[in-house]
XYZ file of C-alpha atoms in Angstrom:
715
model
C 68.598 172.370 74.362
C 66.867 175.377 72.720
C 69.537 177.695 74.122
C 72.274 175.460 72.759
C 70.677 175.345 69.318
C 70.070 171.609 69.479
C 66.312 172.083 68.787
C 64.158 174.838 67.217
C 61.229 176.764 68.737
C 58.557 174.470 67.287
C 60.243 171.391 68.732
C 60.585 173.155 72.074
C 56.865 174.048 72.139
C 55.807 170.498 71.194
C 57.988 168.943 73.876
C 56.741 171.335 76.529
C 53.160 170.261 75.893
C 53.839 166.503 76.243
C 52.240 164.754 79.284
C 54.770 162.968 81.501
C 54.142 159.297 82.334
C 55.974 157.981 85.419
C 56.944 154.313 85.822
C 56.304 152.401 89.019
C 59.248 152.371 91.433
C 61.076 149.006 91.197
C 61.800 147.535 94.607
C 65.263 145.992 94.962
C 65.299 142.222 94.747
C 65.996 140.470 98.057
C 69.597 139.490 98.650
C 69.209 135.714 98.581
C 72.936 134.903 98.951
C 74.470 137.702 101.054
C 77.615 135.846 102.024
C 78.334 134.825 98.450
C 77.580 138.310 97.072
C 79.870 139.838 99.658
C 82.637 137.492 98.553
C 82.087 138.302 94.868
C 82.446 142.036 95.519
C 85.603 141.360 97.478
C 87.052 139.353 94.580
C 85.984 141.920 91.974
C 88.116 144.462 93.814
C 91.139 142.371 92.835
C 90.475 142.971 89.153
C 88.381 146.135 88.768
C 88.925 149.587 90.239
C 86.590 150.286 93.176
C 85.341 153.540 91.645
C 84.360 151.713 88.474
C 82.500 149.120 90.505
C 80.523 151.786 92.333
C 79.379 153.363 89.067
C 77.528 150.136 88.281
C 76.463 149.097 84.818
C 78.318 145.775 85.010
C 76.830 142.344 84.532
C 78.690 139.758 86.653
C 78.305 136.062 85.861
C 79.283 134.085 88.985
C 79.905 130.482 89.978
C 76.842 130.415 92.249
C 74.528 127.439 91.776
C 71.399 129.341 92.768
C 69.152 126.299 93.029
C 71.702 124.521 95.224
C 72.010 127.670 97.337
C 68.248 127.732 97.964
C 68.094 124.021 98.750
C 70.997 124.193 101.204
C 69.482 127.227 102.871
C 66.063 125.644 103.439
C 67.578 122.322 104.554
C 69.580 124.190 107.193
C 66.447 125.959 108.399
C 64.556 122.671 108.688
C 67.423 121.008 110.567
C 67.559 123.751 113.195
C 63.784 123.542 113.642
C 64.076 119.791 114.177
C 66.806 120.297 116.759
C 64.295 122.292 118.789
C 61.604 119.677 118.360
C 59.625 121.552 115.713
C 58.469 119.289 112.868
C 56.390 121.158 110.304
C 54.677 120.258 107.049
C 56.126 120.479 103.545
C 58.872 123.117 103.395
C 59.579 125.391 100.467
C 62.504 127.514 99.382
C 62.305 131.291 99.375
C 61.224 131.155 95.754
C 58.352 128.781 96.504
C 59.865 125.510 95.238
C 59.782 122.272 97.295
C 62.784 121.849 99.586
C 63.945 118.523 98.211
C 67.199 118.579 100.180
C 65.272 118.636 103.468
C 63.638 115.317 102.555
C 67.108 113.722 102.718
C 67.739 114.755 106.322
C 68.247 111.720 108.592
C 65.996 111.499 111.629
C 67.558 111.860 115.082
C 65.988 112.053 118.531
C 65.368 115.646 119.536
C 67.965 117.135 121.868
C 66.922 118.813 125.063
C 67.427 122.239 123.523
C 65.370 125.112 124.911
C 63.125 126.736 122.298
C 64.712 130.123 122.965
C 68.175 128.822 122.019
C 69.583 130.962 119.220
C 71.132 128.511 116.752
C 72.326 128.952 113.214
C 74.045 127.050 110.432
C 76.798 127.998 107.995
C 77.450 126.006 104.825
C 80.096 126.230 102.114
C 79.991 124.136 98.925
C 82.905 123.993 96.466
C 83.961 122.254 93.285
C 87.461 120.988 94.232
C 88.664 120.553 90.649
C 88.150 124.260 89.824
C 87.957 125.843 93.257
C 84.591 127.374 92.321
C 82.280 128.368 95.153
C 78.839 126.899 94.415
C 76.955 128.053 97.522
C 77.455 129.908 100.813
C 74.754 129.841 103.471
C 74.433 131.525 106.826
C 75.659 134.375 108.910
C 72.721 136.706 108.390
C 71.444 136.629 111.975
C 74.733 137.201 113.755
C 76.465 139.201 111.070
C 79.106 136.474 110.775
C 79.260 136.322 107.008
C 81.403 133.230 106.439
C 83.004 134.712 103.354
C 84.629 137.508 105.288
C 84.726 137.257 109.051
C 86.482 134.792 111.365
C 84.066 132.035 112.096
C 84.168 129.500 114.894
C 86.578 127.213 116.778
C 87.268 124.350 114.341
C 87.830 121.807 117.117
C 88.874 118.381 115.910
C 88.571 119.399 112.251
C 92.270 120.209 112.678
C 93.321 116.590 113.174
C 93.850 115.851 109.426
C 96.650 118.414 109.420
C 98.245 116.760 112.464
C 98.142 113.355 110.789
C 99.258 114.788 107.440
C 102.360 116.130 109.186
C 102.942 112.690 110.706
C 102.557 110.996 107.298
C 105.162 113.323 105.811
C 107.572 112.170 108.550
C 107.268 108.450 108.118
C 104.125 107.437 109.985
C 101.229 105.814 108.186
C 97.684 104.504 108.635
C 99.053 101.310 110.223
C 101.265 103.104 112.765
C 100.568 102.165 116.361
C 99.248 104.958 118.598
C 98.311 104.767 122.258
C 94.950 105.866 123.562
C 95.674 105.303 127.241
C 95.970 107.637 130.253
C 99.748 107.282 130.318
C 100.001 108.623 126.753
C 98.753 112.082 127.770
C 101.784 114.326 128.139
C 102.035 117.106 130.697
C 101.310 119.791 128.095
C 98.111 117.949 127.076
C 96.817 117.260 130.576
C 93.334 118.641 129.822
C 92.834 116.511 126.698
C 90.156 113.820 126.560
C 88.230 111.907 123.921
C 84.687 112.939 122.925
C 83.280 109.735 124.445
C 85.326 110.256 127.646
C 86.870 106.784 127.230
C 90.267 105.327 126.369
C 90.597 102.710 123.649
C 94.066 101.247 124.253
C 96.538 100.489 121.456
C 95.004 101.329 118.073
C 96.164 101.833 114.540
C 96.424 105.450 113.477
C 93.628 104.780 110.958
C 91.247 103.865 113.776
C 92.185 106.857 115.922
C 91.852 109.278 112.999
C 88.550 107.937 111.658
C 86.921 107.893 115.107
C 88.085 111.319 116.237
C 90.072 109.992 119.213
C 91.731 113.179 120.449
C 94.192 111.660 122.929
C 96.279 109.994 120.153
C 95.953 113.148 118.033
C 97.297 115.250 120.898
C 100.072 112.718 121.420
C 101.161 113.029 117.774
C 100.837 116.823 117.923
C 103.357 116.803 120.767
C 105.649 114.459 118.833
C 105.568 116.429 115.600
C 105.782 119.804 117.325
C 103.266 122.604 117.086
C 105.466 124.567 114.677
C 105.533 121.720 112.156
C 101.767 121.199 112.295
C 101.181 124.954 112.073
C 103.260 125.065 108.874
C 101.324 122.153 107.363
C 97.939 123.678 108.176
C 99.031 127.112 106.988
C 100.205 125.657 103.705
C 96.651 124.481 103.033
C 95.130 127.778 104.184
C 94.204 126.997 107.812
C 95.295 129.685 110.249
C 93.535 128.407 113.397
C 96.764 127.159 114.968
C 98.483 130.430 114.089
C 95.696 132.672 115.352
C 95.046 130.754 118.536
C 95.616 132.678 121.724
C 95.052 129.517 123.766
C 97.966 127.433 125.089
C 98.778 124.171 123.393
C 96.969 122.357 126.235
C 93.726 123.297 124.465
C 94.563 122.535 120.802
C 90.961 121.628 119.902
C 89.190 124.467 121.674
C 91.088 127.396 120.224
C 91.507 129.510 117.113
C 88.877 130.306 114.520
C 88.024 129.225 111.010
C 85.087 129.861 108.729
C 83.315 127.234 106.605
C 84.746 128.556 103.344
C 88.304 128.402 104.710
C 87.732 124.861 105.970
C 86.116 123.677 102.735
C 88.909 125.173 100.641
C 91.588 123.438 102.744
C 89.814 120.066 102.495
C 89.434 120.580 98.726
C 93.182 119.890 98.470
C 92.524 116.337 99.679
C 89.537 115.950 97.347
C 91.639 117.181 94.409
C 94.492 114.750 95.183
C 96.899 117.293 96.607
C 96.211 120.198 94.232
C 94.612 123.494 95.228
C 92.538 125.064 92.448
C 91.061 128.555 92.278
C 91.670 132.049 90.920
C 94.787 134.149 91.318
C 94.377 137.673 92.673
C 94.307 140.286 89.904
C 97.597 141.872 88.932
C 99.598 139.043 90.505
C 102.557 137.387 88.864
C 101.112 134.157 87.527
C 104.598 132.664 87.314
C 105.301 133.259 91.000
C 105.526 129.744 92.539
C 104.736 131.090 96.011
C 101.442 132.622 94.946
C 98.399 130.685 96.143
C 94.986 130.747 94.465
C 91.814 131.785 96.249
C 88.302 130.306 95.907
C 86.812 131.172 92.525
C 83.544 133.129 92.343
C 83.651 134.983 89.003
C 83.122 133.582 85.510
C 82.635 136.736 83.410
C 82.104 140.498 83.719
C 80.428 142.451 80.872
C 79.459 146.150 80.791
C 76.150 147.560 79.485
C 77.630 148.017 76.014
C 78.561 144.372 75.687
C 82.268 144.863 76.323
C 83.900 141.932 78.138
C 85.918 143.172 81.117
C 86.779 139.751 82.534
C 86.548 136.296 80.996
C 87.669 133.860 83.676
C 87.074 130.830 81.506
C 90.025 131.485 79.208
C 93.611 130.684 80.090
C 94.798 134.187 79.199
C 92.720 135.958 81.835
C 94.064 136.841 85.275
C 91.058 135.189 86.865
C 91.336 131.922 84.930
C 91.561 128.717 86.959
C 94.979 128.271 88.537
C 96.211 125.059 90.103
C 98.963 124.689 92.687
C 100.192 121.314 94.004
C 100.486 121.584 97.792
C 100.991 117.980 98.885
C 101.892 114.815 96.994
C 99.194 112.585 95.515
C 100.441 109.824 97.808
C 99.936 111.842 101.010
C 96.504 112.990 99.837
C 95.603 109.373 99.093
C 96.474 108.306 102.647
C 94.128 110.976 104.048
C 91.352 110.154 101.571
C 91.586 106.424 102.169
C 91.114 106.858 105.930
C 88.398 109.518 105.820
C 86.382 107.501 103.286
C 86.777 104.214 105.197
C 83.232 103.618 106.452
C 83.917 100.495 108.594
C 86.825 102.281 110.300
C 84.471 104.806 111.936
C 81.802 102.337 113.028
C 83.231 102.026 116.584
C 82.269 105.637 117.323
C 79.407 106.372 114.902
C 77.790 102.970 114.527
C 76.330 101.594 111.321
C 74.507 103.007 109.493
C 75.470 106.596 110.261
C 74.960 109.991 108.561
C 78.464 109.995 107.038
C 77.406 107.171 104.737
C 75.929 108.628 101.543
C 75.864 105.679 99.147
C 79.145 106.560 97.454
C 82.810 106.899 98.353
C 83.142 110.117 100.339
C 85.793 111.379 102.683
C 84.152 112.808 105.787
C 85.285 114.294 109.081
C 83.232 115.382 112.050
C 84.552 118.173 114.226
C 83.758 118.910 117.835
C 84.951 121.391 120.402
C 85.335 120.165 123.984
C 82.567 122.489 125.208
C 80.128 121.178 122.591
C 79.056 124.672 121.495
C 80.354 124.216 117.925
C 79.738 121.163 115.745
C 81.176 120.609 112.287
C 81.026 118.103 109.482
C 83.186 118.416 106.383
C 83.157 115.874 103.616
C 83.959 115.520 99.974
C 83.923 113.457 96.829
C 86.174 114.089 93.806
C 83.429 116.455 92.519
C 82.185 118.295 95.630
C 83.275 119.599 99.021
C 80.626 120.457 101.622
C 81.454 122.087 104.964
C 78.714 122.451 107.588
C 78.827 124.268 110.915
C 75.922 124.303 113.366
C 76.319 126.244 116.559
C 75.219 129.053 118.787
C 74.787 132.687 117.868
C 77.755 134.341 119.609
C 75.425 136.981 121.057
C 73.279 134.353 122.807
C 73.686 132.054 125.793
C 75.305 128.941 124.300
C 73.970 125.406 124.684
C 75.919 122.170 123.987
C 74.982 120.301 120.820
C 75.406 116.830 119.333
C 77.587 116.485 116.245
C 74.907 114.230 114.697
C 72.968 117.314 113.612
C 75.741 118.850 111.516
C 76.488 115.378 110.123
C 72.820 114.948 109.176
C 72.697 118.304 107.387
C 75.937 117.469 105.550
C 74.460 114.111 104.560
C 71.376 115.724 103.002
C 73.262 118.455 101.122
C 75.967 116.177 99.710
C 73.386 113.654 98.561
C 71.246 116.348 96.950
C 74.192 118.087 95.263
C 75.526 114.742 93.944
C 72.184 113.448 92.694
C 73.079 113.786 88.989
C 76.821 113.128 89.299
C 78.387 109.705 88.665
C 80.040 108.032 91.657
C 83.805 108.485 91.447
C 86.730 107.330 93.576
C 90.346 108.376 93.992
C 92.678 106.208 91.952
C 95.581 104.723 93.871
C 98.700 106.586 92.686
C 102.138 105.024 92.134
C 104.155 104.820 95.337
C 101.371 103.252 97.417
C 101.661 99.616 98.489
C 99.146 97.354 100.183
C 99.989 94.486 102.552
C 98.426 92.478 105.377
C 99.294 93.481 108.935
C 98.313 92.543 112.454
C 95.919 94.866 114.242
C 96.632 96.894 116.344
C 100.443 96.809 116.071
C 100.548 97.375 112.307
C 103.406 94.865 112.039
C 103.588 91.698 109.966
C 101.102 89.089 111.188
C 102.184 85.881 112.865
C 100.210 82.650 112.913
C 98.755 83.603 116.310
C 97.542 87.094 115.313
C 93.725 86.982 115.656
C 92.972 90.131 113.633
C 94.762 90.467 110.289
C 93.806 93.480 108.149
C 94.880 94.958 104.829
C 96.634 98.304 105.150
C 98.247 100.826 102.807
C 101.749 102.297 103.007
C 103.973 104.758 101.258
C 106.294 102.491 99.287
C 109.414 101.805 101.313
C 107.741 102.290 104.693
C 106.235 98.814 104.980
C 106.924 96.947 108.239
C 109.738 94.385 108.291
C 109.206 92.953 111.784
C 106.597 90.512 113.011
C 103.928 91.427 115.516
C 104.990 90.870 119.121
C 101.794 91.962 120.886
C 100.074 88.624 120.472
C 102.123 85.918 122.138
C 101.493 82.272 122.874
C 102.106 81.058 126.417
C 102.180 77.469 127.568
C 100.152 77.154 130.743
C 99.791 74.398 133.277
C 96.030 74.032 133.099
C 95.845 72.673 136.629
C 97.924 75.311 138.420
C 97.255 78.218 136.035
C 100.996 78.988 136.128
C 103.445 79.245 133.258
C 104.577 75.800 132.233
C 108.256 74.916 132.252
C 110.324 72.005 131.074
C 109.464 70.397 134.394
C 105.685 70.576 133.823
C 104.171 67.224 132.780
C 103.464 67.505 129.024
C 99.893 66.239 129.421
C 99.098 69.299 131.609
C 100.462 71.899 129.152
C 98.072 73.920 126.995
C 98.723 76.913 124.713
C 96.904 80.224 125.147
C 97.304 83.479 123.199
C 97.467 86.802 125.072
C 97.716 90.463 124.051
C 100.910 91.657 125.746
C 101.138 95.409 126.345
C 103.904 97.464 127.989
C 103.765 98.389 131.688
C 102.463 101.897 130.888
C 99.284 100.316 129.517
C 98.592 98.026 132.449
C 96.066 100.328 134.112
C 94.066 100.495 130.879
C 94.413 96.723 130.469
C 92.821 96.191 133.873
C 90.019 98.694 133.229
C 89.283 97.080 129.862
C 89.128 93.649 131.500
C 91.746 92.101 129.187
C 93.045 88.737 130.295
C 96.766 88.755 131.046
C 99.147 85.799 131.230
C 100.254 84.475 134.617
C 103.507 85.897 135.926
C 104.619 82.899 137.997
C 106.194 79.722 136.682
C 105.392 76.277 137.933
C 107.090 75.753 141.296
C 110.347 73.785 141.014
C 111.004 71.281 143.717
C 114.267 71.717 145.650
C 117.045 69.518 144.297
C 117.996 66.534 146.450
C 121.391 66.883 148.111
C 122.982 64.280 145.836
C 121.790 66.267 142.728
C 123.702 69.376 143.763
C 126.605 67.829 141.847
C 124.744 68.769 138.639
C 123.730 72.454 138.543
C 123.721 75.462 136.216
C 124.232 78.814 137.947
C 124.577 81.036 134.863
C 122.777 82.059 132.769
C 119.789 82.448 135.034
C 116.677 80.418 134.398
C 114.288 82.162 131.923
C 116.866 84.839 131.016
C 117.625 86.230 127.536
C 121.000 85.492 125.934
C 122.805 86.035 122.655
C 126.090 85.263 120.942
C 128.591 83.109 122.794
C 127.284 82.307 126.265
C 129.502 81.128 129.114
C 127.767 78.272 130.985
C 128.732 78.274 134.672
C 127.878 75.603 137.207
C 128.931 72.328 138.790
C 129.445 68.864 137.266
C 131.204 66.487 139.698
C 130.626 63.881 142.433
C 132.406 61.017 144.195
C 131.671 58.557 141.355
C 131.939 61.158 138.526
C 132.648 59.693 135.092
C 131.762 62.451 132.535
C 129.270 65.238 131.738
C 127.687 66.598 128.620
C 125.546 69.623 127.623
C 122.553 69.340 125.335
C 119.859 71.709 124.114
C 116.383 71.445 122.665
C 113.953 73.976 121.199
C 110.805 74.920 123.104
C 109.374 74.195 126.526
C 109.335 70.436 126.147
C 111.883 69.513 123.483
C 111.156 66.397 121.482
C 114.783 66.193 120.359
C 118.062 67.154 122.026
C 121.228 68.360 120.304
C 124.604 67.631 121.904
C 126.773 70.702 122.489
C 130.414 69.682 121.997
C 131.996 66.462 123.271
C 131.614 64.606 126.551
C 133.888 66.124 129.194
C 135.712 63.806 131.610
C 137.144 66.526 133.896
C 134.808 67.538 136.765
C 133.902 71.187 137.379
C 132.776 72.880 140.595
C 131.307 76.414 140.549
C 133.162 77.268 137.360
C 132.782 77.383 133.601
C 131.231 74.234 132.270
C 131.227 75.205 128.586
C 130.759 78.004 126.087
C 127.549 77.852 124.058
C 127.660 79.486 120.632
C 124.032 80.473 119.953
C 124.692 81.884 116.468
C 121.808 81.141 114.129
C 119.385 80.349 116.949
C 116.371 82.368 118.023
C 113.522 81.792 120.473
C 112.917 79.662 123.570
C 115.388 76.828 124.300
C 115.976 74.360 127.087
C 119.593 73.822 128.186
C 120.394 70.621 130.073
C 123.532 69.540 131.923
C 123.847 65.733 132.212
C 126.318 64.271 134.763
C 127.015 60.502 134.495
C 128.609 58.402 137.278
C 130.757 55.290 136.803
C 127.765 53.109 137.611
C 125.821 54.968 134.843
C 123.676 56.799 137.345
C 122.516 60.101 135.711
C 121.939 63.475 137.358
C 120.559 66.440 135.328
C 120.122 70.212 135.655
C 117.832 72.027 133.229
C 117.127 75.692 132.587
C 115.231 77.575 129.932
C 116.488 80.656 128.133
C 115.357 82.907 125.296
C 117.934 83.308 122.550
C 117.886 86.637 120.733
C 120.650 87.155 118.202
C 118.913 89.753 116.059
C 119.686 93.394 116.938
C 116.828 95.882 117.145
C 115.790 97.900 114.107
C 116.225 101.651 114.685
C 115.716 104.604 112.325
C 115.557 108.324 112.958
C 112.328 109.788 111.585
C 112.828 113.446 112.453
C 114.779 115.593 111.811
C 115.964 114.400 108.433
C 119.675 114.303 107.744
C 120.985 117.770 106.901
C 117.708 119.509 107.739
C 117.952 123.214 108.610
C 115.687 125.022 111.075
C 115.500 128.843 111.261
C 116.235 130.373 114.657
C 114.538 131.929 116.620
C 111.405 131.171 114.533
C 111.686 127.487 115.451
C 111.548 127.175 119.200
C 111.042 123.410 119.503
C 112.085 120.424 117.404
C 110.646 116.981 118.025
C 113.365 114.332 117.918
C 111.680 111.144 116.774
C 112.707 107.583 115.957
C 111.084 104.254 115.203
C 112.451 101.139 116.918
C 111.397 97.500 117.062
C 112.797 94.099 117.936
C 111.964 90.558 116.925
C 111.486 89.533 120.578
C 111.618 92.220 123.222
C 112.931 95.772 123.078
C 114.434 96.910 126.379
C 115.096 100.626 125.877
C 115.807 103.416 123.385
C 118.348 106.102 124.254
C 118.468 109.591 122.726
C 121.815 111.402 122.572
C 122.343 114.947 121.329
C 125.858 116.277 120.885
C 127.202 113.456 123.033
C 124.813 114.041 125.948
C 122.086 111.596 126.964
C 118.718 113.344 126.580
C 116.321 110.597 127.623
C 115.767 106.848 127.861
C 112.423 105.434 126.698
C 111.086 101.914 127.097
C 107.856 102.085 125.068
C 106.708 103.930 121.940
C 106.258 106.624 120.885
C 109.999 107.170 120.791
C 110.005 110.959 120.620
C 111.138 113.879 122.747
C 110.688 117.663 122.253
C 113.931 119.618 122.325
C 114.275 123.369 122.891
C 116.378 124.593 119.980
C 119.705 126.347 120.195
C 121.775 127.618 117.234
C 124.496 125.447 115.759
C 125.145 122.142 114.057
C 123.934 119.188 116.099
C 124.609 115.447 116.072
C 121.617 113.275 116.968
C 122.158 109.602 117.892
C 119.481 107.066 118.786
C 120.480 103.705 120.272
C 118.118 100.735 120.713
C 118.901 97.833 123.063
C 116.962 94.583 123.415
C 116.682 92.351 126.474
C 119.503 90.124 125.275
C 121.871 93.087 125.091
C 121.909 93.437 121.294
C 122.010 97.053 120.159
C 121.708 99.195 117.040
C 122.008 102.917 116.475
C 121.295 105.579 113.881
C 122.975 108.973 113.520
C 122.186 112.183 111.662
C 123.341 115.789 111.730
C 121.057 118.820 111.445
C 121.427 122.590 111.687
C 119.674 125.289 113.692
C 120.662 128.456 111.831
C 120.403 131.942 113.249
């Protein structure tokens, strides 16, 4: 400075004689939220040049709730200690405060986990309305920082995206799904439920809430992997896309980290809208641009200049919101995942997913048991918890109760000062009573009537046919007929399932109706002059029915036909006039059954000149209503890109008021398949061109209906 003339010689001499005083070296503060800090730096790179970041001098205000971060961290540590049977005294956070969140951990019996097992927990906590990341815990031991690196197999956490795809294609919480051995398709042969049991016919709500994987795999096959992959990818889940495993292992493949999972579930919590920050420099008007989780509130330099203010609408990093699914579809998911009684069959009551307020919650398990998840949310918070094995260690199987217990404690602690909120039912959602498990309109014999929700316009129009009343001869145990003495007839209600479910029916010990009718005594020789040969006894008929038989005899005078409703009619209705011309093995009459439906007795009465009466009686089921059939997928005019789309699931819904016989699928005039029981769906390997898809439903009486659409596979 003297050489440059900035100071004079006297100032130089005085400065040279000053004694230097050195300050103590300041140790760097410990990195108490490494995953979150890593994510913040990554996001800052979107807005600020990397060289400028490295120079330092910036004060970054983030979304981190530091107290919540510390509480979640210590609660996770306590939970892992408990899993190994270690129960210590009062626990504190790293900063010496009491670990209040750990006091909310439910108590579970200790697993048989060896003390040397290397376990860890990852946690992500978000505000769904803003997309702000409030806390990120875990990853320090293994280097798997959940903000950056691929995490762990998500297992059955993927099922909401399977069911969301199904909801967008016409299914709903009341839809019937089959959890039986016969419902496992060839490409899902290795699939089984977490409890290693089958649960028979269940509503989709029940299967979803209880994590039954066999129905989920069944619907995955129906919807097609490509469709589910698109749905999951739209919400930010890439596990289906990144999976190197075949579709036979859909819940033991791919990877996802807790932040990715929490951000995807935040769309449900925020009623179909994804909130967050847009990457810096992006076109905010671009409708295809998706936000990312928000971590930055403000950046100021050491001179007080504001570089970023993410709380104003003019800033690139301000909160952006993008609707991804409709409010109605989000409501269906939320209503099921927050339905506490619906999950009691698998989790019992009480269970750790119950937190004293309405909360959507989903457990996730991988078939090998090495990874356990719980993700849940309220309108104000989303919490994703993973507990599993350090990838560098020898893995041990775990119970999902532990991740659920940690989730329970963190959500309760984080919500302690927040009012309880629920998701309002949006327009376009209806609510009606249905019969469980069919999901159809209840009859007077349905023993289990429940209230269910539907997308408006998708409500059932047919009555339940699973529960049927049979009239039984209480002495013989056989089906009663018109010939059974009325005093021996009693009514019993049975659950009637299709042949494919019979093996499960037997294993479950369900009572089934008798198959044999009461034995009919052989007609005396003289009564052979009164007989009905067609239609066959106990057959189904419709429309105009030709009655064939014999009505004659040596003293023949006239014959008449009469009919009565039910097994033992209390009143008979004459069909036509008395006929005076005898008939032998020919047409006796034509019966117009228009306007009739159900079980009827048909009786031929032959009267001799001396007024001696001979009768022949049969019973038939009249079915004049055609089946209801509707194509669910593809939609009319839908276009699929080729070769990106390799498989399209052709799907229809069909029902009948009495008994559906079969459903036939035709494509371009060729019969693809014939199905007798739901689900009525078949995967089809695509080929370019315009295609005509026809579905035809036929009931046991021969009535039929069909639906037709055209769709395009475009190269």
